[in-house]
mmCIF file of N, CA and C in Angstrom:
data_model
loop_
_atom_site.group_PDB
_atom_site.id
_atom_site.type_symbol
_atom_site.label_atom_id
_atom_site.label_comp_id
_atom_site.label_asym_id
_atom_site.label_seq_id
_atom_site.Cartn_x
_atom_site.Cartn_y
_atom_site.Cartn_z
ATOM 1 N N GLN A 1 154.984 -20.640 74.029
ATOM 2 C CA GLN A 1 154.338 -21.625 74.887
ATOM 3 C C GLN A 1 153.784 -22.745 74.028
ATOM 4 N N VAL A 2 153.968 -23.986 74.478
ATOM 5 C CA VAL A 2 153.503 -25.135 73.716
ATOM 6 C C VAL A 2 151.987 -25.191 73.736
ATOM 7 N N GLN A 3 151.411 -25.502 72.577
ATOM 8 C CA GLN A 3 149.968 -25.674 72.506
ATOM 9 C C GLN A 3 149.641 -26.758 71.495
ATOM 10 N N LEU A 4 148.446 -27.340 71.676
ATOM 11 C CA LEU A 4 147.927 -28.346 70.756
ATOM 12 C C LEU A 4 146.730 -27.753 70.031
ATOM 13 N N VAL A 5 146.714 -27.863 68.711
ATOM 14 C CA VAL A 5 145.625 -27.320 67.911
ATOM 15 C C VAL A 5 145.009 -28.446 67.095
ATOM 16 N N GLU A 6 143.689 -28.634 67.282
ATOM 17 C CA GLU A 6 142.977 -29.717 66.624
ATOM 18 C C GLU A 6 142.197 -29.197 65.420
ATOM 19 N N SER A 7 141.910 -30.112 64.501
ATOM 20 C CA SER A 7 141.060 -29.800 63.363
ATOM 21 C C SER A 7 140.430 -31.085 62.848
ATOM 22 N N GLY A 8 139.358 -30.927 62.065
ATOM 23 C CA GLY A 8 138.786 -32.071 61.374
ATOM 24 C C GLY A 8 137.443 -32.550 61.866
ATOM 25 N N GLY A 9 136.897 -31.964 62.914
ATOM 26 C CA GLY A 9 135.589 -32.392 63.388
ATOM 27 C C GLY A 9 134.481 -31.936 62.443
ATOM 28 N N GLY A 10 133.259 -32.364 62.763
ATOM 29 C CA GLY A 10 132.131 -31.954 61.943
ATOM 30 C C GLY A 10 130.953 -32.874 62.087
ATOM 31 N N LEU A 11 130.012 -32.709 61.163
ATOM 32 C CA LEU A 11 128.793 -33.518 61.136
ATOM 33 C C LEU A 11 128.922 -34.575 60.045
ATOM 34 N N VAL A 12 128.612 -35.804 60.393
ATOM 35 C CA VAL A 12 128.719 -36.905 59.428
ATOM 36 C C VAL A 12 127.560 -37.868 59.656
ATOM 37 N N GLN A 13 127.127 -38.523 58.600
ATOM 38 C CA GLN A 13 126.060 -39.500 58.722
ATOM 39 C C GLN A 13 126.587 -40.814 59.286
ATOM 40 N N PRO A 14 125.714 -41.601 59.915
ATOM 41 C CA PRO A 14 126.142 -42.924 60.391
ATOM 42 C C PRO A 14 126.754 -43.733 59.255
ATOM 43 N N GLY A 15 127.860 -44.397 59.581
ATOM 44 C CA GLY A 15 128.592 -45.157 58.579
ATOM 45 C C GLY A 15 129.661 -44.363 57.863
ATOM 46 N N GLY A 16 129.678 -43.068 58.075
ATOM 47 C CA GLY A 16 130.646 -42.210 57.413
ATOM 48 C C GLY A 16 131.994 -42.190 58.115
ATOM 49 N N SER A 17 132.873 -41.335 57.591
ATOM 50 C CA SER A 17 134.244 -41.244 58.105
ATOM 51 C C SER A 17 134.640 -39.795 58.351
ATOM 52 N N LEU A 18 135.540 -39.614 59.289
ATOM 53 C CA LEU A 18 136.166 -38.324 59.555
ATOM 54 C C LEU A 18 137.616 -38.577 59.953
ATOM 55 N N ARG A 19 138.457 -37.570 59.714
ATOM 56 C CA ARG A 19 139.842 -37.647 60.151
ATOM 57 C C ARG A 19 140.161 -36.424 60.988
ATOM 58 N N LEU A 20 140.572 -36.662 62.218
ATOM 59 C CA LEU A 20 140.981 -35.586 63.107
ATOM 60 C C LEU A 20 142.498 -35.441 63.077
ATOM 61 N N SER A 21 142.949 -34.200 63.215
ATOM 62 C CA SER A 21 144.377 -33.910 63.292
ATOM 63 C C SER A 21 144.642 -33.056 64.518
ATOM 64 N N CYS A 22 145.833 -33.189 65.063
ATOM 65 C CA CYS A 22 146.241 -32.383 66.215
ATOM 66 C C CYS A 22 147.731 -32.121 66.097
ATOM 67 N N ALA A 23 148.092 -30.841 66.029
ATOM 68 C CA ALA A 23 149.488 -30.466 65.876
ATOM 69 C C ALA A 23 149.983 -29.705 67.100
ATOM 70 N N ALA A 24 151.166 -30.073 67.552
ATOM 71 C CA ALA A 24 151.810 -29.358 68.656
ATOM 72 C C ALA A 24 152.742 -28.300 68.088
ATOM 73 N N SER A 25 152.749 -27.124 68.722
ATOM 74 C CA SER A 25 153.610 -26.045 68.260
ATOM 75 C C SER A 25 153.975 -25.128 69.429
ATOM 76 N N GLY A 26 155.005 -24.273 69.188
ATOM 77 C CA GLY A 26 155.374 -23.282 70.198
ATOM 78 C C GLY A 26 156.621 -23.660 70.966
ATOM 79 N N GLY A 27 157.731 -23.011 70.684
ATOM 80 C CA GLY A 27 158.945 -23.225 71.448
ATOM 81 C C GLY A 27 159.698 -24.476 71.042
ATOM 82 N N SER A 28 160.508 -24.977 71.983
ATOM 83 C CA SER A 28 161.330 -26.163 71.744
ATOM 84 C C SER A 28 160.869 -27.252 72.702
ATOM 85 N N PHE A 29 160.495 -28.409 72.166
ATOM 86 C CA PHE A 29 159.910 -29.431 73.020
ATOM 87 C C PHE A 29 160.105 -30.808 72.417
ATOM 88 N N SER A 30 159.860 -31.832 73.238
ATOM 89 C CA SER A 30 159.805 -33.211 72.760
ATOM 90 C C SER A 30 158.502 -33.828 73.260
ATOM 91 N N ILE A 31 157.956 -34.742 72.455
ATOM 92 C CA ILE A 31 156.655 -35.312 72.757
ATOM 93 C C ILE A 31 156.799 -36.790 73.075
ATOM 94 N N ASN A 32 156.149 -37.219 74.126
ATOM 95 C CA ASN A 32 156.134 -38.631 74.477
ATOM 96 C C ASN A 32 154.873 -39.247 73.868
ATOM 97 N N ALA A 33 153.988 -39.770 74.661
ATOM 98 C CA ALA A 33 152.763 -40.361 74.128
ATOM 99 C C ALA A 33 151.779 -39.271 73.706
ATOM 100 N N MET A 34 150.970 -39.587 72.698
ATOM 101 C CA MET A 34 149.892 -38.710 72.247
ATOM 102 C C MET A 34 148.616 -39.534 72.193
ATOM 103 N N GLY A 35 147.492 -38.843 72.302
ATOM 104 C CA GLY A 35 146.251 -39.602 72.278
ATOM 105 C C GLY A 35 145.038 -38.746 72.027
ATOM 106 N N TRP A 36 143.927 -39.443 71.895
ATOM 107 C CA TRP A 36 142.628 -38.804 71.718
ATOM 108 C C TRP A 36 141.679 -39.293 72.809
ATOM 109 N N TYR A 37 140.931 -38.340 73.358
ATOM 110 C CA TYR A 37 139.907 -38.620 74.345
ATOM 111 C C TYR A 37 138.607 -38.008 73.826
ATOM 112 N N ARG A 38 137.494 -38.438 74.393
ATOM 113 C CA ARG A 38 136.225 -37.831 74.012
ATOM 114 C C ARG A 38 135.312 -37.707 75.214
ATOM 115 N N GLN A 39 134.438 -36.713 75.112
ATOM 116 C CA GLN A 39 133.495 -36.461 76.196
ATOM 117 C C GLN A 39 132.138 -36.139 75.599
ATOM 118 N N ALA A 40 131.171 -36.995 75.896
ATOM 119 C CA ALA A 40 129.794 -36.768 75.473
ATOM 120 C C ALA A 40 129.068 -35.988 76.564
ATOM 121 N N PRO A 41 127.975 -35.306 76.215
ATOM 122 C CA PRO A 41 127.238 -34.516 77.214
ATOM 123 C C PRO A 41 126.827 -35.365 78.410
ATOM 124 N N GLY A 42 127.145 -34.868 79.601
ATOM 125 C CA GLY A 42 126.759 -35.561 80.821
ATOM 126 C C GLY A 42 127.606 -36.752 81.181
ATOM 127 N N LYS A 43 128.680 -36.985 80.426
ATOM 128 C CA LYS A 43 129.548 -38.137 80.683
ATOM 129 C C LYS A 43 130.973 -37.685 80.964
ATOM 130 N N GLU A 44 131.772 -38.613 81.478
ATOM 131 C CA GLU A 44 133.168 -38.325 81.751
ATOM 132 C C GLU A 44 133.984 -38.369 80.458
ATOM 133 N N ARG A 45 135.167 -37.761 80.519
ATOM 134 C CA ARG A 45 136.083 -37.812 79.398
ATOM 135 C C ARG A 45 136.786 -39.172 79.408
ATOM 136 N N ASP A 46 136.708 -39.883 78.308
ATOM 137 C CA ASP A 46 137.261 -41.228 78.207
ATOM 138 C C ASP A 46 138.330 -41.316 77.132
ATOM 139 N N MET A 47 139.283 -42.203 77.336
ATOM 140 C CA MET A 47 140.314 -42.439 76.342
ATOM 141 C C MET A 47 139.726 -43.140 75.127
ATOM 142 N N VAL A 48 140.080 -42.683 73.947
ATOM 143 C CA VAL A 48 139.682 -43.308 72.690
ATOM 144 C C VAL A 48 140.839 -44.120 72.119
ATOM 145 N N ALA A 49 142.001 -43.484 72.006
ATOM 146 C CA ALA A 49 143.182 -44.148 71.440
ATOM 147 C C ALA A 49 144.434 -43.404 71.878
ATOM 148 N N ARG A 50 145.518 -44.156 72.032
ATOM 149 C CA ARG A 50 146.803 -43.553 72.391
ATOM 150 C C ARG A 50 147.893 -44.202 71.563
ATOM 151 N N ILE A 51 148.977 -43.433 71.366
ATOM 152 C CA ILE A 51 150.122 -43.924 70.608
ATOM 153 C C ILE A 51 151.392 -43.394 71.245
ATOM 154 N N THR A 52 152.366 -44.280 71.447
ATOM 155 C CA THR A 52 153.637 -43.867 72.029
ATOM 156 C C THR A 52 154.525 -43.251 70.950
ATOM 157 N N ASN A 53 155.649 -42.660 71.359
ATOM 158 C CA ASN A 53 156.538 -42.093 70.349
ATOM 159 C C ASN A 53 157.231 -43.190 69.557
ATOM 160 N N GLY A 54 157.138 -44.429 70.017
ATOM 161 C CA GLY A 54 157.656 -45.556 69.257
ATOM 162 C C GLY A 54 156.642 -46.187 68.334
ATOM 163 N N GLY A 55 155.387 -45.733 68.420
ATOM 164 C CA GLY A 55 154.351 -46.226 67.519
ATOM 165 C C GLY A 55 153.436 -47.286 68.092
ATOM 166 N N SER A 56 153.611 -47.679 69.349
ATOM 167 C CA SER A 56 152.703 -48.645 69.966
ATOM 168 C C SER A 56 151.358 -47.978 70.234
ATOM 169 N N THR A 57 150.288 -48.714 69.979
ATOM 170 C CA THR A 57 148.951 -48.141 70.090
ATOM 171 C C THR A 57 148.061 -48.963 71.025
ATOM 172 N N ASN A 58 147.062 -48.292 71.586
ATOM 173 C CA ASN A 58 145.981 -48.991 72.263
ATOM 174 C C ASN A 58 144.693 -48.208 72.061
ATOM 175 N N TYR A 59 143.585 -48.951 72.073
ATOM 176 C CA TYR A 59 142.279 -48.393 71.744
ATOM 177 C C TYR A 59 141.236 -48.785 72.779
ATOM 178 N N ALA A 60 140.237 -47.937 72.913
ATOM 179 C CA ALA A 60 139.057 -48.315 73.672
ATOM 180 C C ALA A 60 138.349 -49.445 72.922
ATOM 181 N N ASP A 61 137.745 -50.361 73.667
ATOM 182 C CA ASP A 61 137.072 -51.495 73.028
ATOM 183 C C ASP A 61 135.997 -51.037 72.052
ATOM 184 N N SER A 62 135.337 -49.929 72.356
ATOM 185 C CA SER A 62 134.217 -49.460 71.551
ATOM 186 C C SER A 62 134.626 -48.979 70.163
ATOM 187 N N VAL A 63 135.917 -48.714 69.962
ATOM 188 C CA VAL A 63 136.357 -48.181 68.661
ATOM 189 C C VAL A 63 137.308 -49.113 67.926
ATOM 190 N N LYS A 64 137.680 -50.224 68.549
ATOM 191 C CA LYS A 64 138.608 -51.154 67.903
ATOM 192 C C LYS A 64 138.049 -51.643 66.573
ATOM 193 N N GLY A 65 138.892 -51.636 65.551
ATOM 194 C CA GLY A 65 138.484 -52.058 64.223
ATOM 195 C C GLY A 65 137.832 -50.971 63.400
ATOM 196 N N ARG A 66 137.512 -49.826 64.023
ATOM 197 C CA ARG A 66 136.878 -48.721 63.295
ATOM 198 C C ARG A 66 137.765 -47.479 63.258
ATOM 199 N N PHE A 67 138.501 -47.236 64.331
ATOM 200 C CA PHE A 67 139.349 -46.051 64.436
ATOM 201 C C PHE A 67 140.817 -46.457 64.342
ATOM 202 N N THR A 68 141.623 -45.568 63.764
ATOM 203 C CA THR A 68 143.059 -45.795 63.675
ATOM 204 C C THR A 68 143.801 -44.520 64.081
ATOM 205 N N ILE A 69 144.692 -44.662 65.051
ATOM 206 C CA ILE A 69 145.518 -43.535 65.465
ATOM 207 C C ILE A 69 146.890 -43.660 64.817
ATOM 208 N N SER A 70 147.444 -42.522 64.411
ATOM 209 C CA SER A 70 148.785 -42.512 63.836
ATOM 210 C C SER A 70 149.437 -41.176 64.175
ATOM 211 N N ARG A 71 150.740 -41.098 63.950
ATOM 212 C CA ARG A 71 151.431 -39.845 64.239
ATOM 213 C C ARG A 71 152.549 -39.628 63.251
ATOM 214 N N ASP A 72 152.857 -38.353 63.024
ATOM 215 C CA ASP A 72 153.979 -37.936 62.193
ATOM 216 C C ASP A 72 154.904 -37.159 63.112
ATOM 217 N N ASN A 73 155.964 -37.804 63.568
ATOM 218 C CA ASN A 73 156.851 -37.168 64.542
ATOM 219 C C ASN A 73 157.564 -35.953 63.954
ATOM 220 N N ALA A 74 157.829 -35.966 62.667
ATOM 221 C CA ALA A 74 158.494 -34.825 62.037
ATOM 222 C C ALA A 74 157.607 -33.586 62.041
ATOM 223 N N LYS A 75 156.281 -33.804 62.037
ATOM 224 C CA LYS A 75 155.328 -32.684 62.040
ATOM 225 C C LYS A 75 154.712 -32.462 63.416
ATOM 226 N N ASN A 76 155.134 -33.250 64.407
ATOM 227 C CA ASN A 76 154.567 -33.134 65.761
ATOM 228 C C ASN A 76 153.046 -33.228 65.735
ATOM 229 N N THR A 77 152.544 -34.148 64.937
ATOM 230 C CA THR A 77 151.105 -34.247 64.690
ATOM 231 C C THR A 77 150.609 -35.667 64.938
ATOM 232 N N VAL A 78 149.416 -35.750 65.524
ATOM 233 C CA VAL A 78 148.742 -37.028 65.709
ATOM 234 C C VAL A 78 147.409 -36.981 64.965
ATOM 235 N N TYR A 79 147.021 -38.114 64.402
ATOM 236 C CA TYR A 79 145.800 -38.215 63.622
ATOM 237 C C TYR A 79 144.877 -39.281 64.216
ATOM 238 N N LEU A 80 143.588 -39.116 63.955
ATOM 239 C CA LEU A 80 142.625 -40.152 64.299
ATOM 240 C C LEU A 80 141.708 -40.343 63.095
ATOM 241 N N GLN A 81 141.865 -41.462 62.423
ATOM 242 C CA GLN A 81 140.984 -41.813 61.318
ATOM 243 C C GLN A 81 139.811 -42.593 61.880
ATOM 244 N N MET A 82 138.613 -42.056 61.679
ATOM 245 C CA MET A 82 137.405 -42.657 62.233
ATOM 246 C C MET A 82 136.512 -43.139 61.090
ATOM 247 N N ASN A 83 136.304 -44.426 61.022
ATOM 248 C CA ASN A 83 135.450 -45.036 60.007
ATOM 249 C C ASN A 83 134.242 -45.695 60.650
ATOM 250 N N SER A 84 133.249 -45.986 59.828
ATOM 251 C CA SER A 84 132.028 -46.656 60.300
ATOM 252 C C SER A 84 131.478 -45.974 61.545
ATOM 253 N N LEU A 85 131.366 -44.670 61.470
ATOM 254 C CA LEU A 85 130.938 -43.887 62.629
ATOM 255 C C LEU A 85 129.503 -44.201 63.015
ATOM 256 N N LYS A 86 129.264 -44.173 64.325
ATOM 257 C CA LYS A 86 127.959 -44.455 64.900
ATOM 258 C C LYS A 86 127.463 -43.246 65.681
ATOM 259 N N PRO A 87 126.149 -43.125 65.860
ATOM 260 C CA PRO A 87 125.641 -41.994 66.659
ATOM 261 C C PRO A 87 126.274 -41.932 68.050
ATOM 262 N N GLU A 88 126.602 -43.075 68.633
ATOM 263 C CA GLU A 88 127.207 -43.065 69.966
ATOM 264 C C GLU A 88 128.654 -42.567 69.972
ATOM 265 N N ASP A 89 129.223 -42.312 68.809
ATOM 266 C CA ASP A 89 130.549 -41.692 68.734
ATOM 267 C C ASP A 89 130.465 -40.168 68.861
ATOM 268 N N THR A 90 129.258 -39.637 68.885
ATOM 269 C CA THR A 90 129.079 -38.197 69.016
ATOM 270 C C THR A 90 129.648 -37.701 70.341
ATOM 271 N N ALA A 91 130.533 -36.727 70.260
ATOM 272 C CA ALA A 91 131.208 -36.205 71.450
ATOM 273 C C ALA A 91 132.136 -35.058 71.040
ATOM 274 N N VAL A 92 132.670 -34.382 72.043
ATOM 275 C CA VAL A 92 133.798 -33.479 71.808
ATOM 276 C C VAL A 92 135.070 -34.314 71.949
ATOM 277 N N TYR A 93 135.919 -34.242 70.945
ATOM 278 C CA TYR A 93 137.152 -35.018 70.934
ATOM 279 C C TYR A 93 138.325 -34.102 71.289
ATOM 280 N N TYR A 94 139.143 -34.573 72.229
ATOM 281 C CA TYR A 94 140.268 -33.799 72.721
ATOM 282 C C TYR A 94 141.580 -34.523 72.428
ATOM 283 N N CYS A 95 142.533 -33.772 71.954
ATOM 284 C CA CYS A 95 143.892 -34.271 71.768
ATOM 285 C C CYS A 95 144.654 -34.121 73.087
ATOM 286 N N ASN A 96 145.549 -35.068 73.343
ATOM 287 C CA ASN A 96 146.344 -35.055 74.570
ATOM 288 C C ASN A 96 147.776 -35.453 74.253
ATOM 289 N N ALA A 97 148.728 -34.829 74.927
ATOM 290 C CA ALA A 97 150.129 -35.190 74.694
ATOM 291 C C ALA A 97 150.957 -34.921 75.941
ATOM 292 N N GLY A 98 151.882 -35.815 76.206
ATOM 293 C CA GLY A 98 152.878 -35.602 77.241
ATOM 294 C C GLY A 98 154.087 -34.926 76.612
ATOM 295 N N ILE A 99 154.391 -33.706 77.043
ATOM 296 C CA ILE A 99 155.398 -32.892 76.361
ATOM 297 C C ILE A 99 156.426 -32.369 77.352
ATOM 298 N N TYR A 100 157.699 -32.479 76.982
ATOM 299 C CA TYR A 100 158.762 -31.828 77.745
ATOM 300 C C TYR A 100 159.107 -30.527 77.051
ATOM 301 N N ASP A 101 158.933 -29.431 77.758
ATOM 302 C CA ASP A 101 159.197 -28.095 77.242
ATOM 303 C C ASP A 101 160.636 -27.732 77.598
ATOM 304 N N TYR A 102 161.530 -27.685 76.614
ATOM 305 C CA TYR A 102 162.944 -27.401 76.874
ATOM 306 C C TYR A 102 163.155 -25.971 77.341
ATOM 307 N N VAL A 103 162.317 -25.050 76.904
ATOM 308 C CA VAL A 103 162.480 -23.631 77.269
ATOM 309 C C VAL A 103 162.194 -23.435 78.758
ATOM 310 N N ARG A 104 161.109 -24.046 79.214
ATOM 311 C CA ARG A 104 160.725 -23.877 80.620
ATOM 312 C C ARG A 104 161.322 -24.955 81.509
ATOM 313 N N GLY A 105 161.839 -26.038 80.899
ATOM 314 C CA GLY A 105 162.444 -27.108 81.681
ATOM 315 C C GLY A 105 161.443 -27.910 82.486
ATOM 316 N N VAL A 106 160.225 -28.084 81.937
ATOM 317 C CA VAL A 106 159.187 -28.821 82.655
ATOM 318 C C VAL A 106 158.494 -29.796 81.714
ATOM 319 N N ARG A 107 157.961 -30.858 82.309
ATOM 320 C CA ARG A 107 157.160 -31.833 81.568
ATOM 321 C C ARG A 107 155.729 -31.703 82.044
ATOM 322 N N ASN A 108 154.815 -31.564 81.084
ATOM 323 C CA ASN A 108 153.399 -31.405 81.410
ATOM 324 C C ASN A 108 152.529 -32.246 80.495
ATOM 325 N N ASN A 109 151.291 -32.400 80.931
ATOM 326 C CA ASN A 109 150.269 -33.076 80.144
ATOM 327 C C ASN A 109 149.426 -31.982 79.481
ATOM 328 N N TYR A 110 149.435 -31.936 78.155
ATOM 329 C CA TYR A 110 148.761 -30.868 77.429
ATOM 330 C C TYR A 110 147.478 -31.378 76.777
ATOM 331 N N TRP A 111 146.492 -30.482 76.693
ATOM 332 C CA TRP A 111 145.217 -30.790 76.048
ATOM 333 C C TRP A 111 144.936 -29.778 74.944
ATOM 334 N N GLY A 112 144.306 -30.255 73.872
ATOM 335 C CA GLY A 112 143.796 -29.357 72.850
ATOM 336 C C GLY A 112 142.484 -28.741 73.297
ATOM 337 N N GLN A 113 141.951 -27.861 72.449
ATOM 338 C CA GLN A 113 140.742 -27.123 72.795
ATOM 339 C C GLN A 113 139.469 -27.940 72.574
ATOM 340 N N GLY A 114 139.588 -29.051 71.872
ATOM 341 C CA GLY A 114 138.428 -29.890 71.603
ATOM 342 C C GLY A 114 137.814 -29.588 70.256
ATOM 343 N N THR A 115 137.317 -30.632 69.609
ATOM 344 C CA THR A 115 136.620 -30.478 68.334
ATOM 345 C C THR A 115 135.372 -31.364 68.359
ATOM 346 N N GLN A 116 134.252 -30.794 67.917
ATOM 347 C CA GLN A 116 132.975 -31.498 67.997
ATOM 348 C C GLN A 116 132.838 -32.480 66.836
ATOM 349 N N VAL A 117 132.466 -33.711 67.174
ATOM 350 C CA VAL A 117 132.107 -34.720 66.177
ATOM 351 C C VAL A 117 130.661 -35.119 66.433
ATOM 352 N N THR A 118 129.827 -34.945 65.409
ATOM 353 C CA THR A 118 128.418 -35.298 65.516
ATOM 354 C C THR A 118 128.073 -36.300 64.432
ATOM 355 N N VAL A 119 127.540 -37.446 64.858
ATOM 356 C CA VAL A 119 127.141 -38.498 63.919
ATOM 357 C C VAL A 119 125.621 -38.591 63.950
ATOM 358 N N SER A 120 125.006 -38.168 62.863
ATOM 359 C CA SER A 120 123.550 -38.105 62.834
ATOM 360 C C SER A 120 123.050 -38.109 61.395
ATOM 361 N N SER A 121 121.888 -38.688 61.203
ATOM 362 C CA SER A 121 121.271 -38.674 59.880
ATOM 363 C C SER A 121 120.302 -37.505 59.760
#
């Protein structure tokens, strides 16, 4: 069964950097767009950044110029490089991918388990 596994969250001081990774695995599949979302306590889950399988990207206004999304199609992995982190970036970050599962013959929207990012001094 296809799954997304995230890594790279943690505690960082304001102005610091973190890099999140998310790898898809399990069975035979193809991936369309991939992205990162985040959810702070008491708030809705919002899009942070997305990247198509062709490499086109879009970002939330709040992270433009600070965050960079990239992907390695050979490794089925998407990354989020986060620089100049602010306390308001504190949230659980979720990986998302549109995946066609060749084994089951279905296309679904998959989510990772989430990784906590805390920006605090």
